[in-house]
Amino acid sequence: AQSVTQPDIHITVSEGASLELRCNYSYGATPYLFWYVQSPGQGLQLLLKYFSGDTLVQGIKGFEAEFKRSQSSFNLRKPSVHWSDAAEYFCAVGAETGANNLFFGTGTRLTVIP
Amino acid sequence: DAGVTQSPTHLIKTRGQQVTLRCSPKSGHDTVSWYQQALGQGPQFIFQYYEEEERQRGNFPDRFSGHQFPNYSSELNVNALLLGDSALYLCASSTGQGSYEQYFGPGTRLTVT
């Protein structure tokens, strides 16, 4: 069965520093993978998605993620973090069968220090 | 172009009561999914509606039910509320042809006392 693990509950980085958020998935075939961001009290905004093809995908707000099948990972990166990036980040994988619903990880909370 | 909208924003109910949450999908979308996000957790899939029928259901009891209208909007109903039903309820819309790309609304915060 599909599942997603986000090993880091909380990460703190300084503004301007680089960022990497980890995501590991469990899936039988080629997965559909997503990263969403959630600001306090808000819904989820799609940052980027991977369906197939190039394993390095670019998203909005300067984020990118790399799909590594051998490591079952889909880590999110940003070269220089801005204070406005402070939020909760969720990795998700599409369901293997049935409807096109998503399975989410438990999220990583990002704090940005000035 | 309006995105996904949900109402109400916040709701407070008492144990045992019933609640109805509403969702209007993004323009051009015909599929609505509902998710429950408990505090400190990721969203969990409740069910999905397409062509006015429940197409898929997650691991939620029958107290959770829904409906989709001809204009693609949707309702989530929860009966016999429990304290554990307190959560942010998110609606997501997508196209019906197997699209995994879902657009989320701002959510309804339900508090059960």
Tab-separated table of C-alpha atoms in Angstrom:
chain	number	residue	atom	x	y	z
A	1	ALA	CA	0.000	0.000	0.000
A	2	GLN	CA	1.127	3.508	-0.669
A	3	SER	CA	2.421	5.711	2.125
A	4	VAL	CA	4.589	8.750	2.706
A	5	THR	CA	7.097	9.434	5.460
A	6	GLN	CA	8.445	12.852	6.325
A	7	PRO	CA	11.192	12.172	8.870
A	8	ASP	CA	11.622	15.753	10.052
A	9	ILE	CA	8.820	17.176	12.174
A	10	HIS	CA	10.369	20.623	12.510
A	11	ILE	CA	13.254	22.345	10.734
A	12	THR	CA	14.756	25.750	11.497
A	13	VAL	CA	16.894	27.595	8.959
A	14	SER	CA	18.303	31.088	8.708
A	15	GLU	CA	16.998	33.418	6.060
A	16	GLY	CA	19.138	33.101	2.945
A	17	ALA	CA	20.301	29.603	3.811
A	18	SER	CA	19.528	26.583	1.659
A	19	LEU	CA	16.741	24.176	2.507
A	20	GLU	CA	16.065	20.490	1.978
A	21	LEU	CA	12.937	18.760	3.257
A	22	ARG	CA	12.915	14.998	3.128
A	23	CYS	CA	10.175	12.742	1.821
A	24	ASN	CA	10.201	8.971	1.426
A	25	TYR	CA	7.381	7.064	-0.224
A	26	SER	CA	6.163	3.528	-0.529
A	27	TYR	CA	4.504	2.652	-3.820
A	28	GLY	CA	4.260	-0.351	-6.098
A	29	ALA	CA	4.800	1.288	-9.461
A	30	THR	CA	5.868	4.704	-10.709
A	31	PRO	CA	4.362	7.111	-8.218
A	32	TYR	CA	2.630	10.420	-8.694
A	33	LEU	CA	4.317	12.702	-6.146
A	34	PHE	CA	3.450	16.133	-4.843
A	35	TRP	CA	4.633	18.816	-2.460
A	36	TYR	CA	2.089	21.149	-0.882
A	37	VAL	CA	2.584	24.113	1.431
A	38	GLN	CA	0.152	25.216	4.128
A	39	SER	CA	0.369	28.571	5.867
A	40	PRO	CA	-1.236	28.885	9.315
A	41	GLY	CA	-5.012	28.635	9.110
A	42	GLN	CA	-4.932	28.159	5.359
A	43	GLY	CA	-5.603	25.402	2.866
A	44	LEU	CA	-2.971	23.615	0.829
A	45	GLN	CA	-1.157	25.159	-2.108
A	46	LEU	CA	0.514	22.947	-4.695
A	47	LEU	CA	4.242	23.696	-4.987
A	48	LEU	CA	5.187	21.091	-7.560
A	49	LYS	CA	4.386	17.636	-8.890
A	50	TYR	CA	6.120	14.664	-10.469
A	51	PHE	CA	4.297	12.340	-12.830
A	52	SER	CA	7.041	11.057	-15.116
A	53	GLY	CA	10.009	12.174	-17.188
A	54	ASP	CA	12.709	14.474	-15.887
A	55	THR	CA	13.451	13.541	-12.291
A	56	LEU	CA	14.216	17.142	-11.298
A	57	VAL	CA	11.024	19.164	-11.232
A	58	GLN	CA	10.666	22.885	-10.797
A	59	GLY	CA	7.850	24.439	-8.881
A	60	ILE	CA	6.559	27.786	-7.765
A	61	LYS	CA	8.288	30.160	-5.358
A	62	GLY	CA	11.746	28.906	-6.365
A	63	PHE	CA	11.271	25.363	-5.068
A	64	GLU	CA	12.465	22.223	-6.792
A	65	ALA	CA	12.324	18.518	-5.981
A	66	GLU	CA	14.231	15.491	-7.174
A	67	PHE	CA	12.696	12.065	-7.659
A	68	LYS	CA	15.096	9.246	-6.801
A	69	ARG	CA	13.565	5.851	-7.439
A	70	SER	CA	16.512	3.952	-5.963
A	71	GLN	CA	16.047	5.748	-2.652
A	72	SER	CA	12.233	6.027	-2.820
A	73	SER	CA	12.660	9.705	-2.123
A	74	PHE	CA	11.256	12.985	-3.365
A	75	ASN	CA	13.092	15.683	-1.435
A	76	LEU	CA	12.141	19.341	-1.689
A	77	ARG	CA	14.883	21.957	-2.023
A	78	LYS	CA	15.304	25.697	-2.188
A	79	PRO	CA	18.692	27.415	-2.580
A	80	SER	CA	17.881	30.505	-0.525
A	81	VAL	CA	15.024	30.622	1.968
A	82	HIS	CA	12.926	33.741	2.528
A	83	TRP	CA	11.114	34.604	5.746
A	84	SER	CA	7.815	34.162	3.903
A	85	ASP	CA	8.624	30.471	3.344
A	86	ALA	CA	7.853	29.701	6.984
A	87	ALA	CA	4.943	27.268	6.834
A	88	GLU	CA	4.010	23.588	7.008
A	89	TYR	CA	5.110	21.434	4.083
A	90	PHE	CA	3.415	18.222	3.067
A	91	CYS	CA	4.597	15.525	0.709
A	92	ALA	CA	1.892	13.388	-0.918
A	93	VAL	CA	1.588	10.385	-3.212
A	94	GLY	CA	-1.322	9.498	-5.458
A	95	ALA	CA	-3.387	6.397	-4.703
A	96	GLU	CA	-2.346	3.292	-6.627
A	97	THR	CA	-5.900	2.175	-7.360
A	98	GLY	CA	-9.391	3.567	-7.346
A	99	ALA	CA	-9.926	7.303	-7.246
A	100	ASN	CA	-7.233	9.889	-7.695
A	101	ASN	CA	-6.991	10.657	-4.014
A	102	LEU	CA	-3.762	11.548	-2.254
A	103	PHE	CA	-1.925	10.075	0.715
A	104	PHE	CA	-0.109	12.688	2.764
A	105	GLY	CA	2.823	12.609	5.119
A	106	THR	CA	2.570	14.138	8.565
A	107	GLY	CA	4.255	17.324	7.446
A	108	THR	CA	7.409	19.303	8.254
A	109	ARG	CA	7.112	22.652	9.952
A	110	LEU	CA	9.636	25.176	8.675
A	111	THR	CA	10.768	28.062	10.858
A	112	VAL	CA	12.893	30.802	9.283
A	113	ILE	CA	15.212	32.824	11.521
A	114	PRO	CA	15.951	36.409	10.413
B	1	ASP	CA	-11.417	32.586	-11.881
B	2	ALA	CA	-12.647	31.564	-8.459
B	3	GLY	CA	-10.758	28.773	-6.788
B	4	VAL	CA	-12.228	26.215	-4.441
B	5	THR	CA	-14.501	27.802	-1.862
B	6	GLN	CA	-15.745	26.344	1.400
B	7	SER	CA	-18.295	27.397	3.970
B	8	PRO	CA	-18.484	28.059	6.789
B	9	THR	CA	-14.969	29.054	7.824
B	10	HIS	CA	-15.390	28.014	11.421
B	11	LEU	CA	-17.986	25.960	13.242
B	12	ILE	CA	-18.532	24.942	16.839
B	13	LYS	CA	-20.789	22.005	17.618
B	14	THR	CA	-21.656	19.849	20.611
B	15	ARG	CA	-21.098	16.107	20.854
B	16	GLY	CA	-23.951	14.153	19.317
B	17	GLN	CA	-24.986	16.930	16.955
B	18	GLN	CA	-24.892	16.826	13.180
B	19	VAL	CA	-22.993	19.170	10.872
B	20	THR	CA	-22.992	20.015	7.164
B	21	LEU	CA	-20.016	21.526	5.395
B	22	ARG	CA	-20.135	22.920	1.872
B	23	CYS	CA	-17.724	23.144	-1.032
B	24	SER	CA	-17.761	24.701	-4.485
B	25	PRO	CA	-15.112	23.373	-6.851
B	26	LYS	CA	-12.788	25.350	-9.043
B	27	SER	CA	-14.308	26.390	-12.343
B	28	GLY	CA	-14.040	23.564	-14.877
B	29	HIS	CA	-13.603	20.851	-12.246
B	30	ASP	CA	-16.199	18.117	-11.805
B	31	THR	CA	-14.720	16.010	-9.014
B	32	VAL	CA	-14.704	16.832	-5.327
B	33	SER	CA	-12.689	15.104	-2.618
B	34	TRP	CA	-12.939	15.661	1.117
B	35	TYR	CA	-10.068	15.362	3.574
B	36	GLN	CA	-9.863	15.573	7.351
B	37	GLN	CA	-6.789	17.200	8.868
B	38	ALA	CA	-6.447	16.705	12.596
B	39	LEU	CA	-4.175	19.056	14.510
B	40	GLY	CA	-0.529	18.299	13.783
B	41	GLN	CA	-1.347	15.705	11.133
B	42	GLY	CA	-1.469	15.494	7.374
B	43	PRO	CA	-4.813	15.435	5.579
B	44	GLN	CA	-6.596	12.080	5.426
B	45	PHE	CA	-8.893	11.156	2.561
B	46	ILE	CA	-12.562	10.806	3.509
B	47	PHE	CA	-14.264	10.273	0.151
B	48	GLN	CA	-14.569	11.514	-3.404
B	49	TYR	CA	-17.599	12.447	-5.464
B	50	TYR	CA	-17.843	12.328	-9.238
B	51	GLU	CA	-21.001	12.497	-11.350
B	52	GLU	CA	-23.033	12.871	-8.157
B	53	GLU	CA	-21.899	9.535	-6.790
B	54	GLU	CA	-19.371	8.480	-4.187
B	55	ARG	CA	-16.505	7.042	-6.204
B	56	GLN	CA	-14.048	6.153	-3.479
B	57	ARG	CA	-14.012	6.146	0.281
B	58	GLY	CA	-11.236	6.242	2.815
B	59	ASN	CA	-11.211	4.639	6.234
B	60	PHE	CA	-14.004	6.676	7.807
B	61	PRO	CA	-17.208	5.445	9.461
B	62	ASP	CA	-20.668	5.745	7.974
B	63	ARG	CA	-21.301	8.773	10.178
B	64	PHE	CA	-19.478	10.624	7.433
B	65	SER	CA	-21.602	11.016	4.329
B	66	GLY	CA	-21.709	13.331	1.382
B	67	HIS	CA	-23.522	14.550	-1.617
B	68	GLN	CA	-22.669	16.147	-4.937
B	69	PHE	CA	-25.069	18.390	-6.789
B	70	PRO	CA	-25.548	18.789	-10.554
B	71	ASN	CA	-23.452	21.983	-10.477
B	72	TYR	CA	-20.584	19.869	-8.994
B	73	SER	CA	-20.710	21.504	-5.577
B	74	SER	CA	-20.625	19.141	-2.646
B	75	GLU	CA	-21.621	18.717	0.969
B	76	LEU	CA	-20.004	16.741	3.748
B	77	ASN	CA	-22.285	15.597	6.542
B	78	VAL	CA	-21.138	14.237	9.860
B	79	ASN	CA	-23.670	12.706	12.249
B	80	ALA	CA	-23.383	11.958	15.968
B	81	LEU	CA	-20.335	14.166	16.365
B	82	LEU	CA	-17.496	13.002	18.580
B	83	LEU	CA	-14.770	15.079	20.185
B	84	GLY	CA	-12.328	13.355	17.848
B	85	ASP	CA	-14.105	14.832	14.831
B	86	SER	CA	-12.595	18.209	15.679
B	87	ALA	CA	-10.365	19.016	12.730
B	88	LEU	CA	-9.845	21.131	9.643
B	89	TYR	CA	-11.970	19.747	6.819
B	90	LEU	CA	-10.511	20.364	3.396
B	91	CYS	CA	-12.253	20.146	0.097
B	92	ALA	CA	-10.256	19.544	-3.073
B	93	SER	CA	-11.409	19.659	-6.648
B	94	SER	CA	-10.035	18.069	-9.793
B	95	THR	CA	-11.118	16.885	-13.203
B	96	GLY	CA	-12.782	13.495	-13.406
B	97	GLN	CA	-10.437	11.870	-15.875
B	98	GLY	CA	-8.011	10.373	-13.385
B	99	SER	CA	-6.270	13.639	-12.606
B	100	TYR	CA	-4.269	13.532	-9.405
B	101	GLU	CA	-3.720	17.270	-9.474
B	102	GLN	CA	-6.049	18.558	-6.822
B	103	TYR	CA	-6.766	22.127	-5.804
B	104	PHE	CA	-7.626	22.697	-2.187
B	105	GLY	CA	-9.959	25.143	-0.540
B	106	PRO	CA	-9.145	27.065	2.646
B	107	GLY	CA	-10.960	24.531	4.811
B	108	THR	CA	-13.609	24.572	7.516
B	109	ARG	CA	-12.393	24.438	11.094
B	110	LEU	CA	-14.799	22.245	13.096
B	111	THR	CA	-14.610	22.239	16.868
B	112	VAL	CA	-16.678	19.697	18.801
B	113	THR	CA	-17.188	20.428	22.492
